[in-house]
Short mmCIF file of C-alpha atoms and ligand atoms in Angstrom, two decimals:
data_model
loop_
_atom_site.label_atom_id
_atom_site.label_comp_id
_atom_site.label_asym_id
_atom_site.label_seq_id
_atom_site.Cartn_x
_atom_site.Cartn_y
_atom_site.Cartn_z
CA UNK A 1 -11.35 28.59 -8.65
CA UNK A 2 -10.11 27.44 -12.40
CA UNK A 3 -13.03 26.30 -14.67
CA UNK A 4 -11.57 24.92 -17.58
CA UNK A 5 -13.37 23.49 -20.84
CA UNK A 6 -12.84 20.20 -23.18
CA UNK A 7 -9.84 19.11 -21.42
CA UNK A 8 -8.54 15.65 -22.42
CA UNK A 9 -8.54 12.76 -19.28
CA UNK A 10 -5.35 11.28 -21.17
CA UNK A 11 -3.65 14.54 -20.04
CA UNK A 12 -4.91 14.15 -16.53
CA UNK A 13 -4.42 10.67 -15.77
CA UNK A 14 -1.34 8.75 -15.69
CA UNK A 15 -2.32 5.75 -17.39
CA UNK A 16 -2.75 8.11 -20.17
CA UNK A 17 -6.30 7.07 -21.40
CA UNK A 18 -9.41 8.68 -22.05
CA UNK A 19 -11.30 11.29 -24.35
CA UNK A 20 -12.26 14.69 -23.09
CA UNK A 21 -13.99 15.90 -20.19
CA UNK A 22 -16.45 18.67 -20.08
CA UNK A 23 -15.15 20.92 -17.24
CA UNK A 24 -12.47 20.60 -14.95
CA UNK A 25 -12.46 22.72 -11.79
CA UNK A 26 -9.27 23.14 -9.94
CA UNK A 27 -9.88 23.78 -6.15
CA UNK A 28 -7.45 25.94 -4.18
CA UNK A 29 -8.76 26.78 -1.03
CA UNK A 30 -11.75 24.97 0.52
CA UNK A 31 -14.07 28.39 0.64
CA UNK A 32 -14.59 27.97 -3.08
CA UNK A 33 -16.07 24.40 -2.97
CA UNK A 34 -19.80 26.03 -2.09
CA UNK A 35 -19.30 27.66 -5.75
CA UNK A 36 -17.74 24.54 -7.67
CA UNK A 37 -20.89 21.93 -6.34
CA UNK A 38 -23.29 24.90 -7.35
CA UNK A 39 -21.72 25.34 -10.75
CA UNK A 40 -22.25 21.64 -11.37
CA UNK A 41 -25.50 21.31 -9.90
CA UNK A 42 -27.23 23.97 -11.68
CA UNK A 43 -25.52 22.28 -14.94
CA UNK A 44 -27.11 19.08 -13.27
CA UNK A 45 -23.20 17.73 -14.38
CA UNK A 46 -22.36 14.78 -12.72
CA UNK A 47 -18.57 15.25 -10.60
CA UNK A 48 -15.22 12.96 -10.41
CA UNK A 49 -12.96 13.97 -7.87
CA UNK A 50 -9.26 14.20 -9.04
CA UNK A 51 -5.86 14.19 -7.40
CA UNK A 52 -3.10 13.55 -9.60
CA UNK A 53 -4.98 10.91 -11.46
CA UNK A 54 -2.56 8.58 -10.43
CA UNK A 55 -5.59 5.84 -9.75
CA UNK A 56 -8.16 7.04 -11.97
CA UNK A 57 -8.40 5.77 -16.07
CA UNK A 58 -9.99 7.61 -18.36
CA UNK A 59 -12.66 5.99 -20.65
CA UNK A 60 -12.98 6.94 -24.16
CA UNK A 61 -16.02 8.38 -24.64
CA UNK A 62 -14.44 11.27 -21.99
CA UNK A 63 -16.96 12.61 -19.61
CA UNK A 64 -19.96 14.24 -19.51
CA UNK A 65 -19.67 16.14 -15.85
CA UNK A 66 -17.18 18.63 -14.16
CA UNK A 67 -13.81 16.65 -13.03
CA UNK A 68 -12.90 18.48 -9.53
CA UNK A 69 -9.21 18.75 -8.89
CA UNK A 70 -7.93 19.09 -5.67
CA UNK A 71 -5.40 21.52 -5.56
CA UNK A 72 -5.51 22.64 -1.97
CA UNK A 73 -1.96 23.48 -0.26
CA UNK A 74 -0.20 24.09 2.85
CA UNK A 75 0.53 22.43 6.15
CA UNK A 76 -0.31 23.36 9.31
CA UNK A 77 1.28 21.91 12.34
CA UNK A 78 -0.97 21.78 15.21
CA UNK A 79 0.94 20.34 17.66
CA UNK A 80 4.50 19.67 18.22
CA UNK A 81 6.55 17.91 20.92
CA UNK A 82 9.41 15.91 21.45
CA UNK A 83 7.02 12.88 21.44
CA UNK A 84 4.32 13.63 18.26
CA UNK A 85 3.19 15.77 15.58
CA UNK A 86 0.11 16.21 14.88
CA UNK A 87 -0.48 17.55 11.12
CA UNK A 88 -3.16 19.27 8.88
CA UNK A 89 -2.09 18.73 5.38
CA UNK A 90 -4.01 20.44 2.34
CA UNK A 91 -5.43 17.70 0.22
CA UNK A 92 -3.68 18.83 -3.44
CA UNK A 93 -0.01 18.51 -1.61
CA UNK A 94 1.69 15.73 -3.26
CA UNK A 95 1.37 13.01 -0.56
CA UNK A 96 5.08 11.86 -1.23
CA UNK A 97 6.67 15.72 -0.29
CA UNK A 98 4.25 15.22 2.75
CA UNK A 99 5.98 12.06 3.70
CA UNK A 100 9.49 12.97 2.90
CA UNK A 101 8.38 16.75 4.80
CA UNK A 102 7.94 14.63 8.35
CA UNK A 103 10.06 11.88 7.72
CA UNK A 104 13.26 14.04 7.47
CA UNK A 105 12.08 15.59 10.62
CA UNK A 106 12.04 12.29 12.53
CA UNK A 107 8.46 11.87 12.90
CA UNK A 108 7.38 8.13 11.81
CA UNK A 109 4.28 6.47 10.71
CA UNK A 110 4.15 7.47 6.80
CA UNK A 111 7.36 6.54 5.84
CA UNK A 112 7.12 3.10 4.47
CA UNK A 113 4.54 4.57 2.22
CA UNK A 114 7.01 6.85 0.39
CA UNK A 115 7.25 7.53 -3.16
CA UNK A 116 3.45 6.40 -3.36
CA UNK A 117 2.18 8.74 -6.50
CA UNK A 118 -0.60 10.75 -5.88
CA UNK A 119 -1.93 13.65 -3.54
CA UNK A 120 -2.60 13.38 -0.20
CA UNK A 121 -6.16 13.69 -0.06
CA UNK A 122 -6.25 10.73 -2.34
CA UNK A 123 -4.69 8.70 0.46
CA UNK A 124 -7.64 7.72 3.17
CA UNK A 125 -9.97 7.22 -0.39
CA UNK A 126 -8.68 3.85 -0.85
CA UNK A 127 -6.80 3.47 2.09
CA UNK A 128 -3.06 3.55 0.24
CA UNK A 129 -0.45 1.41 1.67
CA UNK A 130 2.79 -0.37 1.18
CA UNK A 131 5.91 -2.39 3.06
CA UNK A 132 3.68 -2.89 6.06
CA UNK A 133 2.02 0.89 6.62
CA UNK A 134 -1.40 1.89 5.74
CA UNK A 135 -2.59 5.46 6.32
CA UNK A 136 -5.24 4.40 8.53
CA UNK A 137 -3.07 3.80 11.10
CA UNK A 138 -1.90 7.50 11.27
CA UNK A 139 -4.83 9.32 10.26
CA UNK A 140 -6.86 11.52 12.77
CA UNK A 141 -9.76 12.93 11.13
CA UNK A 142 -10.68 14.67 7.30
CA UNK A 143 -12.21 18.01 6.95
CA UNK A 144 -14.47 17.61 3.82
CA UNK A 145 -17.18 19.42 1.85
CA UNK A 146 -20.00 17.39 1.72
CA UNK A 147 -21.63 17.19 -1.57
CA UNK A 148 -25.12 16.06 -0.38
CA UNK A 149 -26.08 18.39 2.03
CA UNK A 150 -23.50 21.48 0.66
CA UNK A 151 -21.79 21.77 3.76
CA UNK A 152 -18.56 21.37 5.56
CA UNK A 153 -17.49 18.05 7.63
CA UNK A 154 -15.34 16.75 9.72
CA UNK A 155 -14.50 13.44 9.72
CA UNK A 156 -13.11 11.09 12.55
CA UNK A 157 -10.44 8.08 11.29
CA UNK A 158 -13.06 5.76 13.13
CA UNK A 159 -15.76 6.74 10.92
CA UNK A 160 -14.12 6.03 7.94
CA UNK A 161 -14.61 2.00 7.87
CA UNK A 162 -10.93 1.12 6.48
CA UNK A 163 -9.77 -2.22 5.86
CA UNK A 164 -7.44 -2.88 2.96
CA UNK A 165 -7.46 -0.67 -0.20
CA UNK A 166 -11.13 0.49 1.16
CA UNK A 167 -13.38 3.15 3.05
CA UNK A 168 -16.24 5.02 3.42
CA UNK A 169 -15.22 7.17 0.43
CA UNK A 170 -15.06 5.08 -2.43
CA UNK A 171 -17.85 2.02 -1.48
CA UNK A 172 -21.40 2.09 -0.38
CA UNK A 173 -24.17 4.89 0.12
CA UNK A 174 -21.03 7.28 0.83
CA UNK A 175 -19.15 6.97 -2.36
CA UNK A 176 -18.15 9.96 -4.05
CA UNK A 177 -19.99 12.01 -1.49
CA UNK A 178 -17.60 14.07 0.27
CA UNK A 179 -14.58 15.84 -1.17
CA UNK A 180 -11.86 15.52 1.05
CA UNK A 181 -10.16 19.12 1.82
CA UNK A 182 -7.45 18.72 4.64
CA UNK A 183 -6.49 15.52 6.28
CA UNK A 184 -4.61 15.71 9.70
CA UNK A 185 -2.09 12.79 10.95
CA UNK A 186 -0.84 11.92 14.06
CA UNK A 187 2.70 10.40 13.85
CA UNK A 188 5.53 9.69 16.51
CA UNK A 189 9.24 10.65 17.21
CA UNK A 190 10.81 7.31 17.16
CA UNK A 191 12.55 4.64 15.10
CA UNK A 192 9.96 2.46 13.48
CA UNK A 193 10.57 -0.91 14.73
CA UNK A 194 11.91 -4.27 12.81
CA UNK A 195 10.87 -7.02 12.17
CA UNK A 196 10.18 -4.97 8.46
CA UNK A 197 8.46 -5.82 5.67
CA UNK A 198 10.15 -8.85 3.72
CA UNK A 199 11.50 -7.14 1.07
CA UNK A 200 12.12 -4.05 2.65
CA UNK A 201 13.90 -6.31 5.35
CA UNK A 202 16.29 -8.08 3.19
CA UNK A 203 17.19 -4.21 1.23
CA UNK A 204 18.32 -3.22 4.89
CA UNK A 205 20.29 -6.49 5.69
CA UNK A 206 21.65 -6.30 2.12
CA UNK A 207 23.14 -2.52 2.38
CA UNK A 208 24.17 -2.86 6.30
CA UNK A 209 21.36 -0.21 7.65
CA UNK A 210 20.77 -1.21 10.80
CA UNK A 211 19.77 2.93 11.95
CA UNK A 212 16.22 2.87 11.30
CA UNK A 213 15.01 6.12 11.36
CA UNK A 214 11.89 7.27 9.56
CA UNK A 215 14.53 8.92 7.10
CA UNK A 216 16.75 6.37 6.37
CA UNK A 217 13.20 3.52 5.96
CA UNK A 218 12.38 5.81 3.72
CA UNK A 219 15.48 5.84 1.42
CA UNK A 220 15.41 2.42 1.61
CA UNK A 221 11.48 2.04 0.24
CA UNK A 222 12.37 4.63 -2.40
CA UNK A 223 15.28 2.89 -3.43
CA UNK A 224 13.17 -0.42 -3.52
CA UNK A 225 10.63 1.05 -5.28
CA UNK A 226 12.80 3.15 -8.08
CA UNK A 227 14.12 -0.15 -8.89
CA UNK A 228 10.67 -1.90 -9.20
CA UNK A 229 7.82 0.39 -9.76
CA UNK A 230 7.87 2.33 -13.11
CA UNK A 231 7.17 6.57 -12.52
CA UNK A 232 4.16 6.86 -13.77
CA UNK A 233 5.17 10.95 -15.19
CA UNK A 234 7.60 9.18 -17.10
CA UNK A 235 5.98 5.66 -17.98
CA UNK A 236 2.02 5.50 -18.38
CA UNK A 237 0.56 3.04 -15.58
CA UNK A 238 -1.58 3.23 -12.38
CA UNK A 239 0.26 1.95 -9.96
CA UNK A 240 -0.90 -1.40 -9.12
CA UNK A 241 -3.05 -2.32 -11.79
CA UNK A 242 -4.97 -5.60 -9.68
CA UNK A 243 -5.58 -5.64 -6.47
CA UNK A 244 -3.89 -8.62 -3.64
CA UNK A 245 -6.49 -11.30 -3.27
CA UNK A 246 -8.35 -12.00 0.40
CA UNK A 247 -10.10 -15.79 0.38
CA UNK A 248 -13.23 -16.61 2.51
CA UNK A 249 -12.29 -19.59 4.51
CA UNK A 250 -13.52 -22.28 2.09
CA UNK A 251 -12.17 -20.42 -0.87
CA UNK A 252 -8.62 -21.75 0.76
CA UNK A 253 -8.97 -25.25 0.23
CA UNK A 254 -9.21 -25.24 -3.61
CA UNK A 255 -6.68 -22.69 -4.13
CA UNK A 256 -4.08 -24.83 -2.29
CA UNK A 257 -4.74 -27.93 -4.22
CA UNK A 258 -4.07 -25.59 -7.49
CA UNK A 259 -0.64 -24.86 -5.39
CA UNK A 260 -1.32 -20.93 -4.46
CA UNK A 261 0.74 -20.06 -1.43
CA UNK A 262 -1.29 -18.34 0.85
CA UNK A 263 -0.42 -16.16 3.87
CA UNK A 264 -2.37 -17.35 6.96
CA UNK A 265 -2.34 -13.92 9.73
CA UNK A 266 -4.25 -13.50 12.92
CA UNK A 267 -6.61 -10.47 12.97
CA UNK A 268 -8.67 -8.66 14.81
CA UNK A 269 -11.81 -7.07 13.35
CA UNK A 270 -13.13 -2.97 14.33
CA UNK A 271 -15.33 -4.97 17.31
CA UNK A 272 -12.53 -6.46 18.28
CA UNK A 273 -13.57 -10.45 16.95
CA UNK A 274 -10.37 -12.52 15.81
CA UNK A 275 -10.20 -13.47 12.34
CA UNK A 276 -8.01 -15.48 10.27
CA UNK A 277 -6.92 -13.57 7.24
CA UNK A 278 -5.70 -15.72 4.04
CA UNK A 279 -4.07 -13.58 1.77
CA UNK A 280 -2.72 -14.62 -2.06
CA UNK A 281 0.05 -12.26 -3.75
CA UNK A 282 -1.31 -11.23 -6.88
CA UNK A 283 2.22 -10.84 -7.90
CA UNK A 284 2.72 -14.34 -7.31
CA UNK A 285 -0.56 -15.46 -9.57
CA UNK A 286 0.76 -13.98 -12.65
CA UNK A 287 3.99 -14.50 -12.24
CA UNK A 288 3.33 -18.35 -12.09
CA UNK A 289 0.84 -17.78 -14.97
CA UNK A 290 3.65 -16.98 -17.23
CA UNK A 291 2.86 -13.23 -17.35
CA UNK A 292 5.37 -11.08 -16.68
CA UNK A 293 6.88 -9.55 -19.50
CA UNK A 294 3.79 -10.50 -21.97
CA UNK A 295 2.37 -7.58 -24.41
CA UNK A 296 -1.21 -7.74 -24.64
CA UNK A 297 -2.95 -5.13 -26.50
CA UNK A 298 -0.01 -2.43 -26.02
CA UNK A 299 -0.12 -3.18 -22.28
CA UNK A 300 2.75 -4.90 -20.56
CA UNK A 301 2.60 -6.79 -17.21
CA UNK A 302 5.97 -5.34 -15.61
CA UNK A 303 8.55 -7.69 -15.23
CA UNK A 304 9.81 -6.15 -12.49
CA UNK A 305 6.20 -5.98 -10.56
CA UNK A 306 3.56 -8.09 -12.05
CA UNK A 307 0.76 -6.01 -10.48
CA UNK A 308 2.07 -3.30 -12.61
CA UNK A 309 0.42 -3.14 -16.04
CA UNK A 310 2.18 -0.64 -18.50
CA UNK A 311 0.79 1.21 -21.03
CA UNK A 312 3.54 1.05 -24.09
CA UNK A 313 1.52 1.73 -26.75
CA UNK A 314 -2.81 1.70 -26.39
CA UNK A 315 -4.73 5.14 -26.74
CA UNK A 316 -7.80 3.29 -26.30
CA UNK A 317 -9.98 1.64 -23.01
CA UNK A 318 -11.24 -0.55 -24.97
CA UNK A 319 -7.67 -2.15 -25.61
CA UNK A 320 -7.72 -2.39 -21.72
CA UNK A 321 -10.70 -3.89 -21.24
CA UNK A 322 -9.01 -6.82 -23.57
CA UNK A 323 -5.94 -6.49 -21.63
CA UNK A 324 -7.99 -7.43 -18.72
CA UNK A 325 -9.89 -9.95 -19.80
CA UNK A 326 -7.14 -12.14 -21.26
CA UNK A 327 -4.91 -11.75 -18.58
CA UNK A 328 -8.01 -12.38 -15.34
CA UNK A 329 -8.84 -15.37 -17.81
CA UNK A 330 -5.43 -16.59 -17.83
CA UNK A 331 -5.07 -16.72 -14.21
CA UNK A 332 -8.83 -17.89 -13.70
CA UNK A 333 -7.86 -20.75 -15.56
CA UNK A 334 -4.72 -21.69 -13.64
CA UNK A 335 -5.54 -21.06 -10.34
CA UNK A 336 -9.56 -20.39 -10.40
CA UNK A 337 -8.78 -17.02 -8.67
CA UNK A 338 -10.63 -14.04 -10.23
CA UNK A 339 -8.54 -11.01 -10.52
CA UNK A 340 -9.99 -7.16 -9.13
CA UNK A 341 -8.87 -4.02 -11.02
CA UNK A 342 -7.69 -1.19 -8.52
CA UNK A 343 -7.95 1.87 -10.44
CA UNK A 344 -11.03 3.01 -10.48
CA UNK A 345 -12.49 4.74 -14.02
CA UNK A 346 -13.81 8.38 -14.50
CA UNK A 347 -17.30 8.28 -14.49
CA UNK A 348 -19.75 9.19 -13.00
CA UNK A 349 -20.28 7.98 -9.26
CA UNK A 350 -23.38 5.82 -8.20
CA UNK A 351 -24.16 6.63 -4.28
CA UNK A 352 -27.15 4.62 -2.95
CA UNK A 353 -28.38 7.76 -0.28
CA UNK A 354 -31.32 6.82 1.98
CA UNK A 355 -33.42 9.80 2.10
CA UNK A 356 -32.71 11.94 5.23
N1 LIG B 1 5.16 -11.33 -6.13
C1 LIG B 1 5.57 -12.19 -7.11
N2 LIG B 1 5.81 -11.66 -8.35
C2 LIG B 1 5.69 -10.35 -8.62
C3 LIG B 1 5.27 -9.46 -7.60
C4 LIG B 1 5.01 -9.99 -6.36
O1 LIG B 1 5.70 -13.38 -6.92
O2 LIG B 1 5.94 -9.96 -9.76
C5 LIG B 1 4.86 -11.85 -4.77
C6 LIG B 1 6.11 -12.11 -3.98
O3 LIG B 1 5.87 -13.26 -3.21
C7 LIG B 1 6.21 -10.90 -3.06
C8 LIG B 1 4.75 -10.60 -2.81
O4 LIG B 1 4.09 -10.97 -4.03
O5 LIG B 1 6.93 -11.21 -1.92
C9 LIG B 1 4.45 -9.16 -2.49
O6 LIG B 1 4.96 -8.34 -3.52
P1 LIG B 1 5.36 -6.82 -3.31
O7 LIG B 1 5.99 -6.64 -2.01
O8 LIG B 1 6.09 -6.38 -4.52
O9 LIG B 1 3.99 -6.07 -3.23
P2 LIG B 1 2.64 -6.26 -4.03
O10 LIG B 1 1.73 -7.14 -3.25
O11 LIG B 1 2.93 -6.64 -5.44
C10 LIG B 1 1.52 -4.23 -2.80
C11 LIG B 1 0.76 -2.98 -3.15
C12 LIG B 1 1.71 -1.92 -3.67
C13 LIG B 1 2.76 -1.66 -2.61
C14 LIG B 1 3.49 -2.98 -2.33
C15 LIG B 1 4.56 -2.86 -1.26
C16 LIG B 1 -1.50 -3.62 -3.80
C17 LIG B 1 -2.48 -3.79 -4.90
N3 LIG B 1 -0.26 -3.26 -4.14
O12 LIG B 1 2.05 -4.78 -4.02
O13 LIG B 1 0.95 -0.73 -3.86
O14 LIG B 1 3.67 -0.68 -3.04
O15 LIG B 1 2.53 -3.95 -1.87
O16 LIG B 1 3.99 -2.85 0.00
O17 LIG B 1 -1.86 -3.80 -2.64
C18 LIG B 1 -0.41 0.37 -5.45
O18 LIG B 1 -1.36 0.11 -4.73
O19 LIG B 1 -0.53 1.04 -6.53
C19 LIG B 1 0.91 -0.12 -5.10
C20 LIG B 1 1.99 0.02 -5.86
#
């Protein structure tokens, strides 16, 4: 275990913002978790769980509490045959090295989501996804340290309550409560199967691949997304800086008449209840708000991938916060549509716990 002092959340997070925090402890095998949560309970410190920061802003005022870094490695193969692998993966692995790691062996279900910054056991927090894959529908179970009741859990996939960009751990009384050590996936050796992802579609017509292995999808995403998607160790962002929109059933009506296109999909709930699902690309909202491309405050909205905001020149939250505003307001205008933030900000972490 690494306790470190003062150390600035600008240098830990990739949107480069923030002032310092008061501790950072880096985590490097789960046994030492039992000393970290004492170490910040008898400082009465409040905690922030860190991967790569690739998802987390800083705010300026730093923070008062011990940041806990997850820096747990290795993977263990539990089971392999010429059908599936199942995988435990230590949560501080870079979740893209994880990917290309069973991808290049043949094994699909993760590949779609290469190139996604960040570490693995960031990756069931807010349910990452892209081109069609979302790691729910690969993930087994999470061993965990439960920060509660100071012990060690494990966690079943159907426990975890995902739907899109959302679970368990980062919304309701179980926010910020357990500390994700090890995740395990199940995946399966064979091709995934068209029809793809639009975009993802049209990069495979366009270059002639027609051999879809889990190696060659994931060329093709990281090809897609190298042209598109800044790297956030060489450019400052978060990845996508607002989340898509979903609309309630009479929110559709008035965002048609304003002329959003919106993407009507059959679904079917956890209890197995049919839904309709009406979707609006974010993208497409600032895009058509005159966006892309603008400056506000030092922060550019890509022009390349409007849900990408860019930090050219701010050192300052504040200047996001103004960002924000003008941008949601801009788009609130236009199409009445209020705009989410995705990244979620380094502070401390408000559970709602019913006493046991
Ligand atoms: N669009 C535009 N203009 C834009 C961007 C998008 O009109 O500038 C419209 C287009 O109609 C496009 C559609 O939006 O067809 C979808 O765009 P895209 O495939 O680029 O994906 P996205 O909705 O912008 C989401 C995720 C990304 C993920 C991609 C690919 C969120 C918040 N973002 O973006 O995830 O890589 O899909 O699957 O769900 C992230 O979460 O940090 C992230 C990068």
């Amino acid at each position: 275990m690494i306790i470190r002092e003062n150390i600035n959340l600008s240098d830990l997070t990739t949107m480069r913002l923030g002032g310092p925090a008061d501790f950072l402890i880096e985590i490097e095998s789960p046994e030492e978790c039992p000393d970290a949560f004492d170490f910040a309970q008898e400082k009465n410190l409040p905690i922030y769980f860190l991967g790569l920061g690739a998802n987390s802003i800083g705010l300026d005022e730093g923070f008062r509490g011990a940041i806990i870094k997850n820096a747990i490695k290795g993977y263990n193969i539990l089971e392999e045959t010429k059908d599936e692998l199942i995988i435990k993966v230590g949560g501080g692995e870079v979740w893209d090295d994880f990917v290309e790691f069973v991808s290049k062996k043949g094994f699909s279900g993760v590949e779609a989501m290469s190139k996604i910054p960040g570490t693995v056991a960031a990756a069931p927090v807010q349910n990452i996804g892209a081109y069609g894959q979302e790691v729910k529908d690969t993930l087994v179970s999470v061993e965990a340290f439960d920060s509660l009741l100071n012990e060690f859990v494990e966690i079943p996939a159907e426990e975890m309550d995902f739907s899109y960009r959302h679970s368990i751990f980062n919304s309701g009384e179980t926010k910020g409560r357990y500390f994700i050590l090890t995740c395990t996936f199940r995946l399966k050796k064979e091709n995934p199967k068209p029809p793809f992802y639009n975009s993802l579609q049209s990069y495979l017509d366009e270059h002639k691949i027609t051999d879809y292995t889990p190696e060659n999808i994931r060329i093709a995403v990281s090809n897609i997304r190298a042209e598109k998607l800044p790297d956030p160790e060489k450019i400052p962002s978060a990845g996508s800086f607002f989340k898509n929109i979903y609309l309630t059933e009479k929110e559709v009506k008035p965002a048609e008449e304003k002329g959003v296109p919106i993407r009507k999909a059959e679904k079917t709930d956890k209890n197995g209840k049919k839904y309709t699902e009406y979707k609006v690309n974010t993208g497409w909202l600032l895009e058509n708000a005159d966006l892309k491309g603008k400056v506000f405050h030092g922060f550019k909205v890509s022009d390349k991938a409007a849900l990408i905001l860019i930090n050219e020149s701010a050192t300052s939250e504040k200047d996001l916060e103004l960002a924000k505003k003008e941008i949601s307001d801009k788009v609130e205008e236009k199409f009445g549509l209020k705009l989410e933030q995705e990244p979620v900000f380094v502070k401390e972490i408000k559970q709602e716990v019913d006493e046991e």
